Amino acid sequence: MTAPTASGRLLSVLAAFDHEHPALCLTDISRRAGLSLTTTHRLAGALTEWGALERDDSGVYHVGLRLWELAALAPRGLALRQIALPYLEDLYEATHENVQLAVRDGRDVVYTEWLSGRSAVGVHIRVGARWPLHATGVGLALLAHGGTELQDAYCAGDLASFTPYTITDPARLRRVLAEVRRSGVAVSDRQVTEDALSVAAPVRGADGTVTAAVSVVVPYADAQVPVLVPAVRLAARGISRALGWQP
């Protein structure tokens, strides 16, 4: 087995942190990164000095603000969020339901913004959360416009199931993706939780490529898809125009 490189060891320390583990002691970092305690101590010290990690008075490490500063430079991160936010707010005001903005990263959808009201349906979503593409409205919208190579590879892989309604059959997924391309919207029906439905639409960049997706998530029992579709389309089109897309 090839020994990990110095950069690989540094990245494994950072990868030890996630939404379920936002604060870790040195021993936990060592265990999750698969590194010796001595190596972990040295790398954590270097990352803390640079600002990628922060260490509190009890010796527990957290992700540092330096990484947030770098992440803000990502064109699909904070910059996209700032452009999209006025349209997301309009969509929220029109529906008073959960509104989401997401981008694709490999086989996952990553949420970059989320607006929610007190009375909106509960969702397992937060900024930075990941879900498989096939299980969410925004994921279906992104996958449908991701090209045949991506779709072939995705359908050949594992389709994780979260509820009895999650799409797990590749042939059915291909039919759903074709319908998304035809209609311009994606509907994810109780795929993640059995009480929620989402309607999503693709967001295009200046060159016409789909770079993100916007959605609204509503209680399944009260879902009025024909009413939601125009509002979601309008928000997606507004963000696309703000990004420079000319229909």
Coordinates of N, CA, C and O in Angstrom, one line a residue, residues 84-229:
A84 N -28.1 34.7 -5.8 CA -29.3 34.0 -5.7 C -30.3 34.5 -4.6 O -31.5 34.3 -4.7
L85 N -29.7 35.0 -3.5 CA -30.5 35.3 -2.3 C -31.8 36.1 -2.5 O -32.8 35.7 -2.0
P86 N -31.7 37.2 -3.3 CA -33.0 38.0 -3.5 C -34.1 37.2 -4.1 O -35.3 37.3 -3.7
Y87 N -33.7 36.3 -5.0 CA -34.7 35.4 -5.7 C -35.2 34.3 -4.8 O -36.4 34.0 -4.8
L88 N -34.3 33.8 -4.0 CA -34.7 32.8 -3.0 C -35.7 33.4 -2.0 O -36.7 32.8 -1.5
E89 N -35.4 34.7 -1.6 CA -36.3 35.4 -0.6 C -37.7 35.6 -1.2 O -38.7 35.5 -0.5
D90 N -37.7 36.0 -2.5 CA -39.0 36.2 -3.2 C -39.8 34.9 -3.2 O -41.0 34.8 -3.0
L91 N -39.1 33.7 -3.5 CA -39.7 32.4 -3.5 C -40.3 32.1 -2.2 O -41.4 31.5 -2.0
Y92 N -39.5 32.4 -1.1 CA -40.0 32.1 0.2 C -41.2 32.9 0.6 O -42.2 32.4 1.1
E93 N -41.2 34.2 0.2 CA -42.3 35.1 0.5 C -43.6 34.6 -0.3 O -44.7 34.8 0.2
A94 N -43.4 34.0 -1.4 CA -44.5 33.6 -2.2 C -45.1 32.3 -1.7 O -46.3 32.0 -1.9
T95 N -44.3 31.5 -1.0 CA -44.7 30.2 -0.5 C -44.7 30.0 1.0 O -45.5 29.2 1.5
H96 N -43.8 30.7 1.7 CA -43.6 30.5 3.1 C -43.3 29.0 3.5 O -43.7 28.5 4.5
E97 N -42.5 28.4 2.6 CA -42.1 27.0 2.7 C -40.6 27.0 2.6 O -39.9 28.0 2.3
N98 N -40.0 25.8 2.9 CA -38.5 25.7 2.8 C -38.1 26.0 1.4 O -38.6 25.4 0.4
V99 N -37.1 26.8 1.2 CA -36.5 27.2 -0.1 C -35.0 26.8 0.0 O -34.3 27.1 0.9
Q100 N -34.5 26.2 -1.1 CA -33.1 25.7 -1.1 C -32.4 26.0 -2.4 O -33.0 26.0 -3.4
L101 N -31.1 26.2 -2.3 CA -30.2 26.3 -3.4 C -29.1 25.3 -3.3 O -28.6 25.1 -2.2
A102 N -28.8 24.6 -4.3 CA -27.8 23.5 -4.2 C -27.0 23.4 -5.5 O -27.4 23.9 -6.6
V103 N -25.8 22.8 -5.4 CA -25.0 22.5 -6.5 C -24.6 21.0 -6.5 O -24.8 20.4 -5.4
R104 N -24.0 20.5 -7.6 CA -23.6 19.1 -7.6 C -22.1 19.0 -7.3 O -21.3 19.8 -7.7
D105 N -21.8 18.0 -6.5 CA -20.4 17.6 -6.3 C -20.3 16.1 -6.4 O -20.7 15.4 -5.5
G106 N -19.8 15.6 -7.5 CA -19.8 14.2 -7.7 C -21.1 13.6 -7.8 O -22.0 14.0 -8.6
R107 N -21.4 12.6 -7.0 CA -22.7 11.9 -7.0 C -23.7 12.6 -6.0 O -24.8 12.1 -5.7
D108 N -23.2 13.6 -5.4 CA -24.0 14.3 -4.3 C -24.5 15.7 -4.7 O -23.9 16.3 -5.6
V109 N -25.6 16.1 -4.1 CA -26.0 17.5 -4.1 C -25.6 18.1 -2.8 O -25.7 17.5 -1.7
V110 N -25.0 19.3 -2.9 CA -24.5 20.1 -1.7 C -25.4 21.3 -1.6 O -25.4 22.1 -2.6
Y111 N -26.0 21.6 -0.4 CA -26.8 22.7 -0.2 C -26.0 23.9 0.2 O -25.2 23.9 1.1
T112 N -26.2 25.0 -0.6 CA -25.4 26.2 -0.4 C -26.2 27.3 0.3 O -25.7 28.3 0.8
E113 N -27.6 27.2 0.3 CA -28.4 28.1 1.0 C -29.7 27.4 1.3 O -30.2 26.5 0.6
W114 N -30.4 27.9 2.4 CA -31.6 27.3 2.9 C -32.4 28.3 3.7 O -31.8 28.9 4.6
L115 N -33.6 28.6 3.2 CA -34.5 29.5 3.9 C -35.7 28.7 4.5 O -36.3 27.9 3.7
S116 N -36.0 28.9 5.7 CA -37.1 28.1 6.3 C -37.9 29.0 7.3 O -37.4 29.8 8.0
G117 N -39.2 28.7 7.3 CA -40.1 29.4 8.2 C -40.4 28.5 9.4 O -40.2 27.3 9.4
R118 N -41.0 29.1 10.4 CA -41.2 28.3 11.7 C -42.3 27.2 11.4 O -42.2 26.2 12.0
S119 N -43.2 27.5 10.5 CA -44.3 26.5 10.3 C -44.0 25.6 9.1 O -44.8 24.7 8.7
A120 N -42.8 25.7 8.4 CA -42.5 24.9 7.3 C -42.3 23.5 7.7 O -41.9 23.2 8.9
V121 N -42.4 22.5 6.8 CA -42.2 21.1 7.1 C -40.7 20.9 7.5 O -39.8 21.5 6.9
G122 N -40.5 20.0 8.4 CA -39.2 19.7 8.8 C -38.4 18.9 7.8 O -38.9 18.0 7.2
V123 N -37.2 19.3 7.5 CA -36.3 18.7 6.5 C -35.0 18.4 7.1 O -34.5 19.0 8.1
H124 N -34.3 17.4 6.6 CA -33.0 17.0 7.0 C -31.9 17.7 6.2 O -31.0 17.1 5.6
I125 N -32.0 19.0 6.2 CA -31.2 19.8 5.3 C -30.6 21.0 6.1 O -31.2 21.6 7.0
R126 N -29.3 21.3 5.8 CA -28.7 22.5 6.4 C -27.6 22.9 5.3 O -27.3 22.1 4.5
V127 N -27.1 24.1 5.4 CA -26.1 24.6 4.5 C -24.9 23.7 4.7 O -24.4 23.4 5.8
G128 N -24.4 23.2 3.5 CA -23.3 22.3 3.5 C -23.6 20.8 3.6 O -22.8 19.9 3.4
A129 N -24.9 20.5 3.8 CA -25.4 19.1 3.8 C -25.3 18.5 2.4 O -25.4 19.1 1.4
R130 N -25.1 17.1 2.4 CA -25.0 16.4 1.2 C -26.1 15.3 1.2 O -26.4 14.7 2.2
W131 N -26.7 15.1 0.0 CA -27.6 14.0 -0.2 C -27.3 13.4 -1.6 O -26.9 14.2 -2.5
P132 N -27.6 12.2 -1.8 CA -27.5 11.6 -3.2 C -28.4 12.3 -4.2 O -29.5 12.7 -3.9
L133 N -27.9 12.5 -5.4 CA -28.6 13.2 -6.4 C -30.0 12.7 -6.7 O -31.0 13.5 -6.8
H134 N -30.2 11.4 -6.7 CA -31.5 10.8 -7.1 C -32.6 11.0 -6.1 O -33.7 10.8 -6.4
A135 N -32.2 11.4 -4.9 CA -33.2 11.4 -3.8 C -33.8 12.7 -3.5 O -34.7 12.8 -2.7
T136 N -33.4 13.8 -4.2 CA -33.9 15.1 -3.9 C -34.3 15.8 -5.2 O -33.9 15.5 -6.3
G137 N -35.2 16.8 -5.1 CA -35.6 17.6 -6.3 C -34.5 18.3 -6.9 O -34.3 18.2 -8.2
V138 N -33.6 19.0 -6.1 CA -32.5 19.7 -6.7 C -31.5 18.7 -7.3 O -30.9 19.0 -8.4
G139 N -31.4 17.6 -6.7 CA -30.4 16.6 -7.3 C -30.9 16.0 -8.6 O -30.1 15.8 -9.5
L140 N -32.2 15.8 -8.7 CA -32.8 15.3 -10.0 C -32.6 16.3 -11.1 O -32.3 16.0 -12.2
A141 N -32.8 17.6 -10.7 CA -32.7 18.7 -11.7 C -31.2 18.8 -12.2 O -31.0 18.9 -13.4
L142 N -30.3 18.6 -11.3 CA -28.9 18.7 -11.7 C -28.4 17.4 -12.5 O -27.7 17.5 -13.4
L143 N -28.9 16.3 -12.0 CA -28.5 15.0 -12.7 C -29.1 15.0 -14.1 O -28.5 14.5 -15.1
A144 N -30.4 15.5 -14.3 CA -31.0 15.4 -15.6 C -30.3 16.3 -16.6 O -30.4 16.0 -17.8
H145 N -29.6 17.3 -16.2 CA -28.9 18.2 -17.1 C -27.4 18.0 -17.0 O -26.6 18.9 -17.5
G146 N -27.0 16.9 -16.4 CA -25.5 16.6 -16.3 C -24.9 15.9 -17.4 O -23.6 15.7 -17.3
G147 N -25.6 15.5 -18.4 CA -25.0 14.8 -19.6 C -25.1 13.3 -19.4 O -25.3 12.7 -18.3
T148 N -25.1 12.6 -20.6 CA -25.3 11.2 -20.6 C -24.2 10.4 -19.9 O -24.5 9.4 -19.3
E149 N -23.0 10.9 -19.9 CA -21.9 10.2 -19.3 C -22.1 10.1 -17.7 O -21.9 9.1 -17.1
L150 N -22.5 11.3 -17.2 CA -22.7 11.3 -15.7 C -23.9 10.4 -15.4 O -23.9 9.6 -14.4
Q151 N -25.0 10.5 -16.2 CA -26.2 9.7 -15.9 C -25.9 8.2 -16.0 O -26.4 7.4 -15.2
D152 N -25.1 7.8 -17.0 CA -24.8 6.4 -17.2 C -24.0 5.9 -15.9 O -24.3 4.8 -15.4
A153 N -23.0 6.7 -15.5 CA -22.2 6.3 -14.4 C -23.1 6.2 -13.1 O -22.9 5.4 -12.3
Y154 N -23.9 7.2 -13.0 CA -24.8 7.3 -11.8 C -25.7 6.1 -11.7 O -25.9 5.5 -10.6
C155 N -26.4 5.8 -12.8 CA -27.4 4.7 -12.8 C -26.7 3.4 -12.6 O -27.3 2.4 -12.1
A156 N -25.4 3.3 -12.9 CA -24.7 2.0 -12.7 C -24.2 1.8 -11.3 O -23.8 0.7 -10.9
G157 N -24.3 2.9 -10.5 CA -23.9 2.8 -9.1 C -25.1 2.5 -8.1 O -26.2 2.2 -8.6
D158 N -24.8 2.5 -6.9 CA -25.8 2.2 -5.8 C -26.8 3.4 -5.7 O -26.3 4.5 -5.6
L159 N -28.0 3.1 -5.7 CA -29.1 4.1 -5.5 C -29.6 3.9 -4.1 O -30.5 3.0 -3.8
A160 N -29.1 4.6 -3.1 CA -29.5 4.5 -1.7 C -31.0 4.8 -1.5 O -31.6 5.6 -2.2
S161 N -31.6 4.0 -0.6 CA -33.0 4.2 -0.3 C -33.2 4.8 1.1 O -32.5 4.4 2.0
F162 N -34.1 5.7 1.2 CA -34.4 6.4 2.5 C -35.9 6.2 2.9 O -36.2 6.2 4.1
T163 N -36.8 6.0 2.0 CA -38.2 5.7 2.3 C -38.7 4.7 1.2 O -38.0 4.4 0.2
P164 N -39.9 4.2 1.4 CA -40.4 3.3 0.4 C -40.6 3.9 -1.0 O -40.8 3.2 -2.0
Y165 N -40.5 5.3 -1.0 CA -40.8 6.0 -2.3 C -39.5 6.4 -3.0 O -39.5 7.0 -4.1
T166 N -38.3 6.2 -2.4 CA -37.1 6.5 -3.0 C -36.8 5.8 -4.3 O -37.1 4.6 -4.3
I167 N -36.4 6.4 -5.3 CA -36.1 5.8 -6.6 C -34.9 4.9 -6.5 O -33.8 5.5 -6.2
T168 N -35.0 3.6 -6.6 CA -33.9 2.7 -6.5 C -33.7 1.9 -7.8 O -32.7 1.1 -7.9
D169 N -34.6 2.0 -8.8 CA -34.5 1.3 -10.0 C -33.9 2.2 -11.1 O -34.4 3.2 -11.4
P170 N -32.7 1.8 -11.7 CA -32.1 2.6 -12.7 C -33.0 3.0 -13.9 O -32.9 4.1 -14.4
A171 N -33.8 2.0 -14.3 CA -34.6 2.3 -15.5 C -35.7 3.3 -15.1 O -36.0 4.2 -16.0
R172 N -36.2 3.3 -13.9 CA -37.2 4.3 -13.5 C -36.5 5.6 -13.4 O -37.1 6.7 -13.8
L173 N -35.3 5.6 -12.9 CA -34.6 6.9 -12.7 C -34.3 7.5 -14.1 O -34.5 8.8 -14.2
R174 N -34.0 6.8 -15.1 CA -33.8 7.3 -16.4 C -35.1 7.9 -16.9 O -35.0 9.0 -17.6
R175 N -36.2 7.3 -16.7 CA -37.5 7.8 -17.1 C -37.8 9.2 -16.4 O -38.3 10.1 -17.1
V176 N -37.5 9.2 -15.1 CA -37.7 10.4 -14.4 C -36.8 11.6 -14.9 O -37.3 12.7 -15.1
L177 N -35.6 11.3 -15.2 CA -34.7 12.3 -15.7 C -35.1 12.8 -17.0 O -35.0 14.0 -17.3
A178 N -35.6 11.9 -17.9 CA -36.1 12.3 -19.2 C -37.3 13.3 -19.0 O -37.4 14.3 -19.8
E179 N -38.2 13.0 -18.1 CA -39.3 13.9 -17.8 C -38.9 15.2 -17.3 O -39.5 16.3 -17.6
V180 N -37.8 15.2 -16.4 CA -37.3 16.5 -15.9 C -36.8 17.4 -17.1 O -37.1 18.6 -17.1
R181 N -36.1 16.8 -18.0 CA -35.6 17.5 -19.1 C -36.7 18.0 -20.0 O -36.7 19.1 -20.5
R182 N -37.8 17.2 -20.1 CA -38.9 17.6 -21.0 C -39.7 18.8 -20.3 O -40.1 19.7 -21.0
S183 N -40.0 18.7 -19.0 CA -40.8 19.6 -18.4 C -40.1 20.8 -17.8 O -40.7 21.9 -17.6
G184 N -38.8 20.7 -17.6 CA -38.0 21.8 -17.0 C -38.1 21.9 -15.5 O -37.5 22.8 -14.9
V185 N -38.8 20.9 -14.9 CA -38.8 20.9 -13.4 C -38.7 19.5 -12.9 O -39.0 18.5 -13.7
A186 N -38.3 19.3 -11.7 CA -38.1 18.0 -11.1 C -39.0 18.0 -9.8 O -39.1 18.9 -9.0
V187 N -39.7 16.9 -9.6 CA -40.6 16.7 -8.5 C -40.0 15.5 -7.7 O -40.0 14.4 -8.3
S188 N -39.6 15.6 -6.5 CA -39.2 14.5 -5.6 C -40.3 14.3 -4.6 O -40.5 15.1 -3.7
D189 N -40.9 13.1 -4.8 CA -42.1 12.8 -4.0 C -41.7 11.9 -2.8 O -41.5 10.7 -3.0
R190 N -41.6 12.4 -1.6 CA -41.4 11.6 -0.4 C -40.2 10.7 -0.5 O -40.2 9.7 0.1
Q191 N -39.2 11.2 -1.1 CA -38.0 10.3 -1.3 C -37.1 10.3 -0.1 O -36.4 9.3 0.2
V192 N -37.0 11.4 0.6 CA -36.1 11.5 1.8 C -36.9 11.3 3.1 O -36.5 10.6 4.0
T193 N -38.0 11.9 3.2 CA -39.0 11.7 4.3 C -40.3 11.5 3.7 O -40.7 12.0 2.7
E194 N -41.2 10.8 4.4 CA -42.5 10.4 3.9 C -43.5 11.5 4.0 O -44.7 11.4 3.6
D195 N -43.1 12.7 4.6 CA -44.1 13.8 4.8 C -43.8 15.0 3.9 O -44.4 16.0 4.0
A196 N -42.8 14.9 3.0 CA -42.3 16.1 2.3 C -42.2 15.8 0.8 O -41.9 14.7 0.3
L197 N -42.5 16.8 0.0 CA -42.4 16.8 -1.5 C -41.6 18.0 -1.9 O -41.9 19.1 -1.3
S198 N -40.7 17.9 -2.9 CA -40.0 19.1 -3.4 C -40.2 19.3 -4.9 O -40.4 18.3 -5.6
V199 N -40.2 20.5 -5.3 CA -40.3 20.9 -6.7 C -39.0 21.8 -6.9 O -38.8 22.7 -6.2
A200 N -38.3 21.4 -8.0 CA -37.0 22.1 -8.2 C -36.9 22.4 -9.7 O -37.5 21.8 -10.6
A201 N -36.0 23.4 -10.0 CA -35.8 23.8 -11.4 C -34.3 24.2 -11.5 O -33.6 24.6 -10.5
P202 N -33.7 23.9 -12.7 CA -32.3 24.2 -12.9 C -31.9 25.7 -13.0 O -32.7 26.5 -13.5
V203 N -30.7 26.0 -12.6 CA -30.2 27.4 -12.7 C -29.0 27.3 -13.7 O -28.1 26.4 -13.5
R204 N -29.1 28.2 -14.7 CA -28.0 28.1 -15.7 C -27.1 29.3 -15.5 O -27.4 30.4 -15.1
G205 N -25.8 29.0 -15.9 CA -24.8 30.1 -15.9 C -24.8 30.8 -17.2 O -25.7 30.6 -18.1
A206 N -23.8 31.7 -17.4 CA -23.8 32.6 -18.6 C -23.7 31.8 -19.9 O -24.2 32.2 -20.9
D207 N -23.0 30.6 -19.8 CA -22.9 29.8 -21.0 C -24.0 28.9 -21.3 O -24.0 28.1 -22.2
G208 N -25.1 28.9 -20.4 CA -26.2 28.1 -20.6 C -26.1 26.7 -19.8 O -27.1 26.0 -19.8
T209 N -24.9 26.4 -19.3 CA -24.7 25.2 -18.5 C -25.5 25.3 -17.2 O -25.4 26.3 -16.5
V210 N -26.1 24.2 -16.8 CA -26.8 24.1 -15.5 C -25.7 24.0 -14.4 O -24.9 23.1 -14.4
T211 N -25.7 25.0 -13.6 CA -24.7 25.1 -12.5 C -25.2 24.9 -11.1 O -24.5 24.7 -10.2
A212 N -26.5 25.0 -11.0 CA -27.2 24.9 -9.6 C -28.6 24.6 -9.8 O -29.1 24.4 -11.0
A213 N -29.3 24.4 -8.7 CA -30.8 24.2 -8.8 C -31.4 24.8 -7.6 O -30.8 24.9 -6.5
V214 N -32.7 25.2 -7.7 CA -33.4 25.8 -6.7 C -34.7 25.0 -6.4 O -35.2 24.5 -7.4
S215 N -35.1 24.9 -5.2 CA -36.3 24.1 -4.9 C -37.1 24.7 -3.8 O -36.6 25.5 -3.0
V216 N -38.3 24.3 -3.7 CA -39.2 24.5 -2.6 C -39.7 23.2 -2.0 O -40.0 22.3 -2.8
V217 N -39.7 23.0 -0.7 CA -40.1 21.8 -0.1 C -41.3 22.0 0.8 O -41.3 22.9 1.6
V218 N -42.3 21.2 0.5 CA -43.6 21.4 1.2 C -44.1 20.1 1.8 O -43.7 19.1 1.4
P219 N -45.1 20.2 2.7 CA -45.7 19.0 3.3 C -46.4 18.3 2.1 O -47.1 18.8 1.3
Y220 N -46.2 16.9 2.1 CA -46.8 16.1 1.0 C -48.3 16.3 1.1 O -48.9 16.3 0.0
A221 N -48.9 16.3 2.2 CA -50.4 16.3 2.4 C -51.0 17.6 1.8 O -52.1 17.6 1.3
D222 N -50.2 18.7 1.7 CA -50.7 19.9 1.2 C -50.1 20.4 -0.1 O -50.4 21.5 -0.5
A223 N -49.4 19.5 -0.7 CA -48.6 19.9 -1.9 C -49.6 20.2 -3.1 O -50.5 19.4 -3.4
Q224 N -49.3 21.3 -3.7 CA -50.1 21.7 -4.9 C -49.0 22.0 -6.0 O -48.7 23.2 -6.2
V225 N -48.6 20.9 -6.6 CA -47.5 21.0 -7.5 C -47.7 22.0 -8.7 O -46.9 22.8 -9.0
P226 N -48.9 22.0 -9.3 CA -49.2 23.0 -10.4 C -49.0 24.4 -10.0 O -48.7 25.3 -10.8
V227 N -49.3 24.7 -8.7 CA -49.1 26.1 -8.2 C -47.7 26.4 -7.9 O -47.2 27.5 -8.1
L228 N -46.9 25.4 -7.4 CA -45.5 25.7 -7.1 C -44.6 25.8 -8.3 O -43.6 26.5 -8.3
V229 N -44.9 25.0 -9.3 CA -44.0 25.0 -10.5 C -43.7 26.4 -11.1 O -42.5 26.7 -11.3

